[in-house]
Amino acid sequence: MLHRLSRRAFVLVATVLCTAALPAVAEMPAMEFGKLPGVSDAAISPDGRQAAAFITVQGIHVIRVISIDKKDPEPRLIRLGDDMKPRWIRWANNEQILASLWKNEKSNGVPFTGSFIYTFNAKTLQGKILVKPKGVFRQYNDRILDWLEDDPDHILMVFSDSDQSISDIQKVNVKTGRYKRLRRGRSTIQQWYTDRRGEPRVGQGISDRSSDEAIYTLIIRDADSNDWRSHKEFDGLSPGESIFGFTDDPNELILGRFAGKPTLGLYVYDLVEQKITRTLFHDDRYDASDVVLTRDTGKVAGVVVAADEPEVRLFDGYDSAVQRARARFAGLTVDFVDQSANYKRVLMRLTNPSDPGVLLLWDEDTESYMQIAQYRSSMPPENLGNVVSARYPTRDGQTIPAYVTIPGHITTVADLKSIPFVVLPHGGPYAREYKRFDYFAQFFATRGFGVLQMNFRGSTGYGEAFEEAGRSSWALMHDDIEDGTRWLIEQGYADPERICIAGWSFGGYAALIGAIRNPDLYRCAVSIAGVTDLEDLVRDTRKYRFGRYTAKNSLLSGFADRDQMLELSPVRRVDELTIPVFLAHGELDVRVHFDQFRRMRGKLKKRNDQATFVAVDDDHFLSKQANRQKVFVELDDFLKRSVAVAATNDNDAGE
């Protein structure tokens, strides 16, 4: 059943709308869902007087610099190149801004992602690429190790001028791009950690020279010397430790451990005493996913927990403007974005699962909010669906957490019966859904569908055993998804004749194999950037660094043998796809190569006259607005042809 909280949510909506008959909710054009978010990342200058943000203007990525205390005489904008996409933006100091950009390219027919940092002056907007490879191919040129809060002219980065497999620690001038190597790396170290003083202290990684086994390396530098030592010299440390950084004490390392519990907790390991000295945090239901540090002292103020949404839990004695905003805006999710050096001005995002939200600036001195941007201004919340939490049982007795998006015209639980549904498994698969705004789910809801999104086994955040169960059996993940569909029918929520299955990436693959395994359960299948051939996915994965290890531990580990992997590959069972199928894919997709789509299309064309195919010049995420809009328009037409859906509610809200 839906959680009791969800029933209260319906009652609240019904109360607001009273008992009058609802007017038909205007269907939002599919083009609107293909629009890129109005803002993707933002930052505030240390003095709090300016902000910078990645915004979208008519489908084009732009960097905008904004004066907070006075109106700019004219907009300060930098247009990104047509193929460049934003990753993050940050003020290095009050004059210089750093922006990370990325693009997809091909080398010898193999797609890959490349990235770099653009550094520019906030006033003149003049800038350049911060660091460029010198005589060597280097894929990633935006890896920040430490922002060096006490040195606004420099940052620590990780790159090498001799070999891209080497991770040297470089001290880089944020304006000129000149740099000096502080520590020579090695091929077996991919991740470095600094303490709160900005000192490199830990190096960790795996060897890529073995065939498919991970051989971990962990080295540690003493706090007050230049001596680096192996983890073997520290009692109780293993090379594959889950490391979350340091406390404000340079001898205290924060580790993630299960410690006999099903979930991941955070513990302090003292490098001098060589033992765990205390527990920072451990929740019995959800994994800890990050730590919250104070900006000035570096003390651990709290943790982030992977609950229904990433939840910040501050320890006793700590408070923040974001926490106060959460109390003030009850019912909304308040996310920290950035803050000024004196904490007086804070950028935060306010949203909820039925509202894409706004970017706000909080001014502590005036106790006022200033709206900086809307994330999706063309999606009014009143036209979107309500999202509620749910849990359903599986055939083997496990309980699966899930979220249900209800079309906006349904305002009471009583009306939630025999409506069309889309079952929408997430990508990854080793990721998870949160109870947050999801434009893909809302697209279906505005078409009259209920939407079920589940955290099947293999999803992260629910402990080691829950995730490992899916990692070791992809068939089990498909069973969990199928059980969710049958639960919808058993509860009377879904019309069994009007259920589709859809997804993106792994979700798209799950949609195809779900329709093959259960041809009578679904009316249509939608796969965007979906895997179709698992054996080929393994081959493609092995083309990249650490690919053999990834293939073994993230793909092959999920199948009993090659025969089962072939059995669960949609391209091998095209004859069994008898329902309407929608396939869309980007030709520059790095995660799921385009040939997965091409082969599936070729076979489906011969056997399924109800299939729709959309190929675009784009990446895995459909980052170009015109391409994303094309896919959503085609998908909208496909749904109308495939499933008859009543888009409005004919009953009174009070009945």
XYZ file of C-alpha atoms in Angstrom:
655
model
C 0.000 0.000 0.000
C 0.962 3.624 -0.343
C 2.369 5.124 2.831
C -0.017 6.853 5.186
C 1.827 10.096 4.484
C 0.758 9.862 0.880
C -2.899 9.726 1.921
C -2.443 12.895 3.937
C -0.888 14.475 0.860
C -3.996 13.658 -1.148
C -6.234 15.035 1.587
C -4.220 18.241 1.620
C -4.564 18.650 -2.138
C -8.264 17.943 -1.972
C -8.676 20.510 0.798
C -6.902 23.177 -1.194
C -9.036 22.447 -4.269
C -12.228 22.093 -2.180
C -14.848 19.784 -3.670
C -15.605 21.541 -6.923
C -15.226 19.623 -10.144
C -11.725 19.987 -11.490
C -11.203 21.631 -14.846
C -9.241 19.632 -17.371
C -5.529 20.115 -16.783
C -3.909 21.528 -19.895
C -1.459 19.061 -21.353
C 2.018 20.577 -21.347
C 3.642 20.393 -24.789
C 6.262 17.691 -25.167
C 8.687 20.381 -26.349
C 8.691 21.832 -22.832
C 10.073 18.612 -21.384
C 12.829 18.646 -23.963
C 14.052 22.028 -22.778
C 17.279 22.096 -20.781
C 17.075 23.340 -17.159
C 17.201 27.102 -16.819
C 20.202 26.817 -14.484
C 22.537 23.874 -13.893
C 25.084 25.176 -11.355
C 25.857 28.417 -9.575
C 28.382 29.945 -7.190
C 28.780 33.087 -5.086
C 31.949 35.156 -4.756
C 33.817 35.000 -1.421
C 32.771 38.581 -0.582
C 29.140 37.754 -1.402
C 28.731 40.608 -3.876
C 28.486 38.624 -7.097
C 27.165 35.316 -8.349
C 27.962 33.253 -11.415
C 25.789 30.566 -12.956
C 25.442 28.223 -15.874
C 22.111 29.177 -17.439
C 20.312 28.206 -20.619
C 19.105 30.845 -23.076
C 16.972 29.499 -25.933
C 18.624 26.136 -25.622
C 22.173 27.510 -25.520
C 24.505 27.058 -22.530
C 25.692 30.409 -21.171
C 27.724 31.582 -18.177
C 26.166 34.621 -16.527
C 27.817 36.849 -13.916
C 25.423 38.794 -11.687
C 25.972 41.748 -9.348
C 23.911 41.219 -6.211
C 23.975 44.667 -4.600
C 23.492 46.736 -7.749
C 21.928 46.244 -11.138
C 24.322 45.424 -13.947
C 24.202 48.019 -16.759
C 24.042 45.112 -19.213
C 24.100 41.320 -18.887
C 27.538 39.782 -18.485
C 27.365 36.590 -20.517
C 29.770 34.063 -22.013
C 28.310 31.681 -24.576
C 29.697 28.161 -24.536
C 30.711 26.418 -27.731
C 28.038 24.343 -29.458
C 29.568 21.058 -28.304
C 30.578 22.203 -24.820
C 28.504 21.302 -21.791
C 28.672 22.627 -18.217
C 29.852 20.567 -15.264
C 30.554 22.958 -12.353
C 31.363 26.606 -11.675
C 33.277 28.141 -8.748
C 34.845 31.441 -7.681
C 38.559 31.052 -6.968
C 38.622 34.566 -5.479
C 36.590 37.764 -5.854
C 37.874 38.381 -9.378
C 38.524 34.996 -10.966
C 35.949 32.347 -11.874
C 36.646 28.736 -12.846
C 34.184 26.787 -14.998
C 34.487 23.085 -15.790
C 33.294 22.112 -19.277
C 33.097 18.781 -21.084
C 32.387 17.365 -24.519
C 32.182 14.003 -26.244
C 34.645 13.094 -28.975
C 35.855 10.012 -30.856
C 39.298 8.458 -31.192
C 39.757 5.567 -33.622
C 35.988 5.153 -33.656
C 35.726 4.886 -29.851
C 33.716 7.664 -28.143
C 35.167 9.304 -25.040
C 34.555 12.294 -22.781
C 37.083 15.122 -22.534
C 37.019 18.006 -20.055
C 38.864 21.193 -19.101
C 38.616 24.284 -16.899
C 37.977 27.738 -18.352
C 39.302 30.556 -16.130
C 38.080 34.127 -16.634
C 37.837 37.542 -15.019
C 34.406 38.354 -13.603
C 34.484 41.973 -14.786
C 36.072 41.785 -18.221
C 34.985 38.191 -18.987
C 38.384 37.682 -20.572
C 39.764 34.220 -20.010
C 41.413 31.076 -21.315
C 41.708 27.344 -20.765
C 43.462 26.929 -17.421
C 45.788 24.016 -18.248
C 46.398 22.344 -21.592
C 48.197 19.044 -22.218
C 51.800 19.466 -23.328
C 52.807 16.871 -25.876
C 50.562 14.169 -24.424
C 46.937 13.188 -24.802
C 45.093 13.897 -21.557
C 41.388 13.196 -21.323
C 40.504 14.944 -18.064
C 41.869 18.435 -17.436
C 39.521 19.535 -14.638
C 40.412 17.297 -11.700
C 40.522 19.477 -8.563
C 42.178 18.014 -5.472
C 41.900 20.994 -3.098
C 40.576 24.549 -3.446
C 43.146 25.878 -0.939
C 40.762 28.194 0.894
C 43.688 30.034 2.513
C 45.418 30.666 -0.827
C 42.914 32.303 -3.226
C 45.458 32.496 -6.059
C 46.080 28.747 -6.299
C 44.375 25.377 -6.370
C 45.670 21.827 -6.307
C 44.959 19.775 -9.420
C 45.775 16.234 -10.512
C 47.360 15.657 -13.941
C 50.617 14.703 -15.635
C 52.465 16.097 -18.671
C 54.102 12.765 -19.410
C 51.404 10.082 -19.105
C 47.657 10.484 -18.633
C 47.604 7.335 -16.491
C 49.784 9.155 -13.939
C 48.178 11.434 -11.342
C 50.743 14.073 -10.358
C 49.717 16.668 -7.766
C 50.126 20.143 -9.268
C 49.812 23.579 -7.645
C 48.124 25.793 -10.254
C 47.767 29.573 -10.465
C 44.055 30.193 -11.085
C 44.674 33.189 -13.355
C 47.781 32.357 -15.380
C 47.533 28.572 -15.394
C 51.196 28.214 -14.437
C 51.816 25.211 -12.249
C 54.391 23.427 -10.152
C 54.438 19.729 -9.379
C 54.254 18.978 -5.652
C 54.135 15.207 -5.808
C 54.940 12.745 -8.577
C 52.167 10.233 -9.048
C 52.161 6.637 -10.109
C 49.881 4.554 -12.326
C 48.511 2.669 -9.322
C 47.248 5.854 -7.607
C 44.126 7.509 -9.021
C 42.777 9.316 -5.964
C 44.584 11.695 -3.627
C 43.246 13.134 -0.353
C 44.345 16.286 1.444
C 43.848 17.142 5.094
C 42.096 20.329 6.196
C 45.396 22.249 5.897
C 45.497 21.503 2.175
C 48.365 19.057 2.592
C 48.379 15.907 0.396
C 48.170 13.020 2.852
C 46.705 9.888 1.246
C 47.030 8.240 -2.149
C 44.817 5.346 -3.222
C 44.120 3.389 -6.376
C 44.147 0.102 -8.214
C 46.489 -1.419 -10.759
C 45.250 -1.664 -14.339
C 47.954 -4.094 -15.390
C 46.209 -7.236 -14.191
C 43.535 -8.825 -16.346
C 40.408 -8.361 -14.284
C 41.376 -8.349 -10.608
C 41.719 -5.187 -8.529
C 45.062 -4.862 -6.761
C 44.691 -1.904 -4.405
C 47.408 0.513 -3.318
C 47.138 2.791 -0.275
C 49.911 5.124 0.863
C 49.819 7.620 3.737
C 52.069 10.567 4.578
C 52.764 11.419 8.202
C 51.212 14.700 9.306
C 54.473 16.494 10.095
C 56.979 14.916 7.711
C 57.453 14.003 4.077
C 57.564 10.277 4.773
C 55.019 8.220 2.835
C 54.214 4.783 4.207
C 52.247 1.762 3.047
C 48.940 0.940 4.692
C 50.667 -2.211 5.948
C 52.373 -0.068 8.587
C 48.998 0.951 10.036
C 47.140 -1.649 12.061
C 43.645 -2.408 10.890
C 43.815 -0.508 7.572
C 43.157 -2.260 4.262
C 44.163 -0.839 0.859
C 40.565 -0.751 -0.365
C 39.255 1.416 2.482
C 36.305 3.710 1.760
C 37.847 7.120 2.578
C 35.839 10.284 3.251
C 38.751 12.606 4.077
C 40.010 14.081 7.351
C 38.566 15.775 10.395
C 40.112 19.076 11.513
C 42.797 16.943 13.192
C 45.396 15.999 10.521
C 45.871 12.636 12.213
C 42.201 11.661 12.009
C 41.059 9.875 8.877
C 37.319 9.399 8.206
C 36.478 5.913 6.975
C 33.250 4.355 5.748
C 32.664 0.936 7.284
C 29.806 -1.481 7.870
C 31.135 -2.599 11.263
C 28.813 -5.560 11.456
C 25.734 -3.587 10.393
C 23.872 -3.764 7.053
C 24.505 -0.101 6.218
C 27.612 2.040 5.774
C 28.604 4.243 8.719
C 31.389 6.770 9.291
C 34.255 6.131 11.707
C 37.390 8.005 12.799
C 40.720 6.214 12.452
C 43.610 7.805 14.371
C 46.821 7.494 12.324
C 48.988 7.890 15.439
C 47.112 5.477 17.688
C 46.472 3.243 14.637
C 42.926 2.321 15.552
C 39.295 3.389 15.263
C 38.767 5.873 18.084
C 35.100 6.785 17.676
C 31.963 6.460 15.606
C 30.947 9.607 13.765
C 27.609 8.313 12.532
C 25.797 5.084 11.712
C 22.177 4.757 10.619
C 20.592 1.306 10.665
C 18.429 1.967 7.600
C 20.389 4.134 5.157
C 24.018 4.446 4.089
C 26.043 7.535 4.977
C 27.163 9.139 1.702
C 29.211 12.203 2.690
C 30.404 14.424 5.522
C 29.537 18.068 6.196
C 32.474 20.248 7.230
C 32.538 23.790 8.573
C 34.253 26.079 6.084
C 36.372 28.000 8.569
C 37.565 25.305 10.982
C 37.084 22.129 8.973
C 35.263 20.458 11.851
C 32.812 17.683 11.006
C 29.417 19.319 11.510
C 27.234 16.526 10.170
C 26.698 13.863 7.553
C 24.666 13.262 4.401
C 22.397 10.221 4.467
C 20.977 8.487 1.379
C 17.342 8.514 2.552
C 14.267 9.293 0.381
C 16.304 12.313 -0.602
C 19.935 13.161 0.274
C 19.372 14.207 3.882
C 21.783 16.420 5.826
C 21.905 15.605 9.521
C 23.837 18.180 11.520
C 25.338 17.184 14.835
C 24.289 18.851 18.102
C 25.595 22.384 18.421
C 25.681 23.106 14.693
C 23.239 25.234 12.747
C 23.160 26.723 9.268
C 21.120 29.039 7.095
C 20.074 26.022 5.067
C 18.766 24.259 8.180
C 16.797 27.361 9.131
C 15.432 27.575 5.593
C 14.308 23.953 5.853
C 12.345 24.828 8.965
C 10.880 27.917 7.328
C 9.924 26.169 4.077
C 8.446 23.001 5.514
C 7.504 20.525 2.818
C 10.180 21.760 0.432
C 13.626 20.350 -0.182
C 16.323 22.951 0.479
C 19.704 22.136 -1.062
C 22.910 23.983 -0.292
C 24.609 25.355 -3.420
C 27.319 27.775 -2.231
C 28.017 30.471 0.354
C 30.130 33.575 0.873
C 33.288 33.385 2.952
C 31.583 34.950 5.994
C 28.473 32.691 5.691
C 26.236 35.771 5.444
C 24.981 35.039 1.937
C 23.968 31.563 0.848
C 22.809 30.177 -2.476
C 20.236 27.425 -2.106
C 17.795 25.532 -4.276
C 14.187 25.169 -3.145
C 12.204 22.393 -4.778
C 9.918 19.435 -4.169
C 8.998 16.348 -6.199
C 6.189 18.249 -7.931
C 8.032 21.524 -8.456
C 11.319 21.946 -10.373
C 12.209 24.769 -8.008
C 14.093 28.041 -7.844
C 17.632 29.174 -7.048
C 17.543 31.632 -4.141
C 20.063 33.867 -2.409
C 19.599 34.203 1.364
C 20.986 37.362 2.968
C 21.602 36.808 6.686
C 21.922 40.532 7.498
C 18.634 41.593 5.914
C 16.914 38.248 6.500
C 15.634 38.316 2.937
C 15.567 36.042 -0.091
C 16.375 37.009 -3.661
C 15.400 34.784 -6.574
C 18.329 34.204 -8.922
C 16.765 31.830 -11.437
C 14.065 29.235 -12.000
C 15.084 25.718 -12.938
C 12.156 25.071 -15.296
C 9.989 28.161 -15.559
C 7.749 26.602 -18.222
C 6.575 23.824 -15.889
C 4.024 25.268 -13.451
C 3.606 22.964 -10.424
C -0.180 22.991 -10.722
C 0.149 21.050 -13.978
C 2.502 18.429 -12.549
C 1.919 15.191 -10.682
C 2.016 14.533 -6.954
C 4.784 12.158 -5.773
C 4.273 9.784 -2.856
C 6.384 7.099 -1.203
C 5.445 3.442 -1.411
C 6.802 0.006 -0.536
C 5.888 -3.292 -2.132
C 6.756 -6.957 -1.474
C 8.697 -9.193 -3.829
C 8.112 -12.881 -4.537
C 10.919 -13.858 -2.147
C 9.814 -11.662 0.750
C 12.007 -8.570 0.258
C 10.424 -5.112 0.579
C 11.234 -2.669 -2.217
C 11.100 1.115 -1.585
C 9.478 3.026 -4.420
C 7.935 6.330 -5.497
C 4.651 6.827 -7.322
C 3.917 9.914 -9.380
C 0.174 10.528 -9.673
C -1.301 12.549 -12.571
C -2.320 16.022 -11.456
C -6.038 15.502 -12.106
C -6.216 12.805 -9.393
C -6.644 14.339 -5.959
C -7.807 11.506 -3.689
C -6.596 7.985 -3.054
C -10.050 6.704 -4.046
C -9.492 7.989 -7.575
C -6.240 6.098 -7.867
C -7.654 2.982 -9.422
C -7.353 1.357 -12.823
C -5.431 4.221 -14.351
C -2.739 3.827 -17.038
C 0.777 3.445 -15.646
C 4.385 3.673 -16.745
C 6.855 1.485 -14.874
C 10.114 3.469 -14.889
C 13.218 1.641 -13.552
C 16.278 3.827 -12.992
C 19.625 3.770 -14.775
C 22.951 2.629 -13.393
C 21.978 0.054 -12.347
C 24.099 0.691 -9.239
C 22.460 4.021 -8.502
C 19.082 4.877 -6.963
C 15.940 6.953 -7.165
C 15.192 9.751 -4.722
C 11.914 11.423 -3.915
C 12.821 14.469 -5.949
C 11.640 16.312 -9.034
C 12.095 14.066 -12.075
C 11.207 15.656 -15.408
C 11.073 12.261 -17.148
C 8.492 10.893 -14.691
C 6.539 14.155 -14.819
C 6.401 13.955 -18.617
C 4.458 10.700 -18.353
C 2.280 12.045 -15.530
C 1.196 15.013 -17.654
C 0.134 12.496 -20.298
C -2.269 10.905 -17.818
C -0.043 8.062 -16.633
C 0.775 7.123 -13.086
C 4.500 6.401 -12.776
C 6.176 3.769 -10.593
C 9.887 4.210 -9.841
C 11.495 1.613 -7.617
C 14.833 1.030 -5.934
C 15.228 -2.599 -6.925
C 17.956 -4.710 -5.365
C 21.269 -3.482 -6.719
C 20.297 0.109 -5.907
C 22.644 2.024 -3.623
C 21.929 3.574 -0.235
C 20.198 0.639 1.468
C 23.198 -1.282 2.685
C 25.706 -3.801 1.415
C 23.451 -6.857 1.199
C 20.707 -5.002 -0.700
C 23.118 -3.709 -3.334
C 25.126 -6.920 -3.600
C 21.995 -8.978 -4.213
C 21.457 -7.106 -7.475
C 25.126 -7.008 -8.404
C 25.277 -10.779 -8.232
C 22.008 -11.338 -10.133
C 20.653 -9.079 -12.862
C 17.761 -11.531 -13.202
C 16.801 -10.625 -9.610
C 16.706 -6.931 -10.521
C 14.294 -7.735 -13.354
C 12.173 -9.813 -10.949
C 11.941 -6.859 -8.551
C 10.788 -4.586 -11.380
C 8.206 -7.106 -12.549
C 6.944 -7.577 -8.985
C 6.372 -3.822 -8.782
C 4.197 -3.954 -11.885
C 2.156 -6.845 -10.535
C 1.774 -4.993 -7.223
C 0.209 -2.047 -9.067
C -2.324 -4.416 -10.615
C -3.054 -6.316 -7.401
C -3.676 -3.072 -5.499
C -6.066 -1.924 -8.224
C -4.000 1.177 -8.982
C -3.128 0.256 -12.571
C -5.293 -0.752 -15.480
C -3.616 -4.020 -16.549
C -4.437 -3.250 -20.191
C -2.649 0.121 -20.135
C 0.784 -0.380 -18.576
C 4.009 0.571 -20.362
C 7.581 0.049 -19.222
C 10.182 2.726 -19.936
C 13.670 3.784 -18.954
C 16.956 5.486 -19.755
C 20.315 3.669 -19.931
C 20.014 0.543 -17.729
C 16.369 1.512 -17.314
C 15.952 1.395 -21.093
C 17.553 -2.036 -21.168
C 15.271 -3.171 -18.319
C 12.259 -1.931 -20.299
C 13.182 -4.071 -23.308
C 13.990 -7.234 -21.374
C 10.912 -6.712 -19.184
C 8.694 -6.594 -22.258
C 10.378 -9.743 -23.611
C 10.031 -11.681 -20.359
C 6.430 -10.526 -19.809
C 4.778 -9.912 -23.195
C 1.274 -9.920 -21.656
C 2.143 -7.481 -18.854
C 3.046 -4.375 -20.864
C 1.323 -2.468 -23.651
C 4.492 -0.749 -24.909
C 8.219 -0.405 -24.159
C 10.380 2.743 -24.238
C 14.181 2.569 -24.260
C 16.335 5.701 -24.385
C 20.112 5.108 -24.563
C 19.406 1.531 -23.557
C 21.688 -1.493 -23.642
C 20.568 -4.176 -26.098
C 23.549 -6.575 -26.235
C 25.244 -7.393 -22.923
C 28.115 -9.303 -24.511
C 28.913 -6.329 -26.697
C 28.652 -4.020 -23.679
C 31.358 -6.094 -21.997
C 33.583 -5.746 -25.086
C 33.017 -1.981 -25.223
C 33.723 -1.587 -21.508
C 37.074 -3.324 -21.910
C 38.181 -0.639 -24.403
C 38.633 1.854 -21.576
C 41.058 2.032 -18.695
C 40.133 -0.389 -15.900
C 37.608 -1.820 -18.329
C 38.447 -5.461 -17.631
C 37.983 -4.938 -13.922
C 34.732 -3.013 -14.437
C 33.405 -5.620 -16.835
C 34.040 -8.434 -14.380
C 32.776 -6.751 -11.212
C 29.909 -4.641 -12.542
C 28.648 -6.707 -15.488
C 29.799 -10.330 -15.609
C 29.268 -10.751 -11.872
C 25.526 -10.415 -12.447
C 25.158 -13.581 -14.518
C 25.576 -17.270 -13.781
C 27.264 -17.861 -17.147
C 27.491 -16.630 -20.724
C 24.264 -18.391 -21.686
C 22.296 -16.439 -19.090
C 23.879 -13.176 -20.247
C 22.835 -13.918 -23.828
C 19.356 -14.874 -22.635
C 19.007 -11.472 -20.962
C 20.194 -9.526 -24.049
C 17.235 -7.967 -25.925
C 18.952 -8.047 -29.335
C 19.111 -11.857 -29.094
C 15.340 -12.105 -28.530
C 13.890 -9.546 -30.912
C 11.270 -12.010 -32.142
C 9.668 -11.892 -28.706
C 9.134 -8.118 -28.770
C 5.594 -8.117 -30.104
C 4.366 -4.849 -28.550
C 5.065 -1.285 -29.776
C 8.692 -0.321 -29.045
C 10.302 3.127 -28.902
C 14.108 3.340 -29.277
C 16.135 6.575 -29.048
C 19.917 6.953 -28.870
C 22.735 9.479 -29.229
C 25.436 8.738 -31.793
C 28.187 9.994 -29.436
C 27.057 7.974 -26.421
C 30.113 6.950 -24.368
C 28.292 4.852 -21.766
C 26.195 2.797 -24.172
C 27.710 2.867 -27.646
C 25.495 3.726 -30.596
C 26.007 0.341 -32.252
C 23.778 -1.123 -29.521
C 20.930 0.929 -30.991
C 21.941 0.328 -34.590
C 21.857 -3.476 -34.368
C 18.595 -3.476 -32.412
C 17.017 -1.151 -34.960
C 18.123 -3.344 -37.839
C 16.535 -6.453 -36.349
C 13.361 -4.745 -35.125
C 12.676 -3.199 -38.533
C 12.320 -6.687 -39.985
C 10.084 -8.064 -37.233
C 8.111 -5.268 -35.563
C 6.129 -2.790 -37.630
C 5.088 -0.959 -34.438
C 8.620 0.176 -33.561
C 9.738 3.820 -33.582
C 13.407 4.803 -33.926
C 15.035 8.163 -33.145
C 18.786 8.671 -33.659
C 20.392 12.033 -32.831
C 23.860 13.553 -32.897
C 24.256 13.680 -29.139
C 25.566 12.050 -25.961
C 24.108 9.634 -23.409
C 22.105 12.391 -21.707
C 20.755 14.133 -24.831
C 22.451 17.344 -23.733
C 21.506 19.366 -26.818
C 18.093 20.915 -26.414
C 16.952 20.446 -30.021
C 17.771 16.744 -29.842
C 16.058 16.235 -26.507
C 12.976 18.027 -27.783
C 12.918 15.848 -30.887
C 13.001 12.703 -28.736
C 10.194 13.889 -26.445
C 7.965 14.967 -29.330
C 8.439 11.591 -31.009
C 7.842 9.809 -27.700
C 4.636 11.772 -27.159
C 3.317 10.700 -30.561
C 4.368 7.101 -29.851
C 2.428 6.991 -26.576
C -0.697 8.380 -28.221
C -0.529 5.697 -30.898
C 0.222 2.900 -28.456
C -1.927 3.541 -25.388
C -5.311 5.157 -25.036
C -5.132 7.459 -22.001
C -7.821 9.678 -20.552
C -5.941 12.885 -19.813
C -8.595 14.393 -17.544
C -10.617 13.231 -14.576
C -14.343 12.908 -15.234
C -15.218 12.598 -11.535
C -15.646 15.340 -9.005
C -12.725 15.741 -6.637
C -15.024 15.294 -3.646
C -16.560 12.007 -4.725
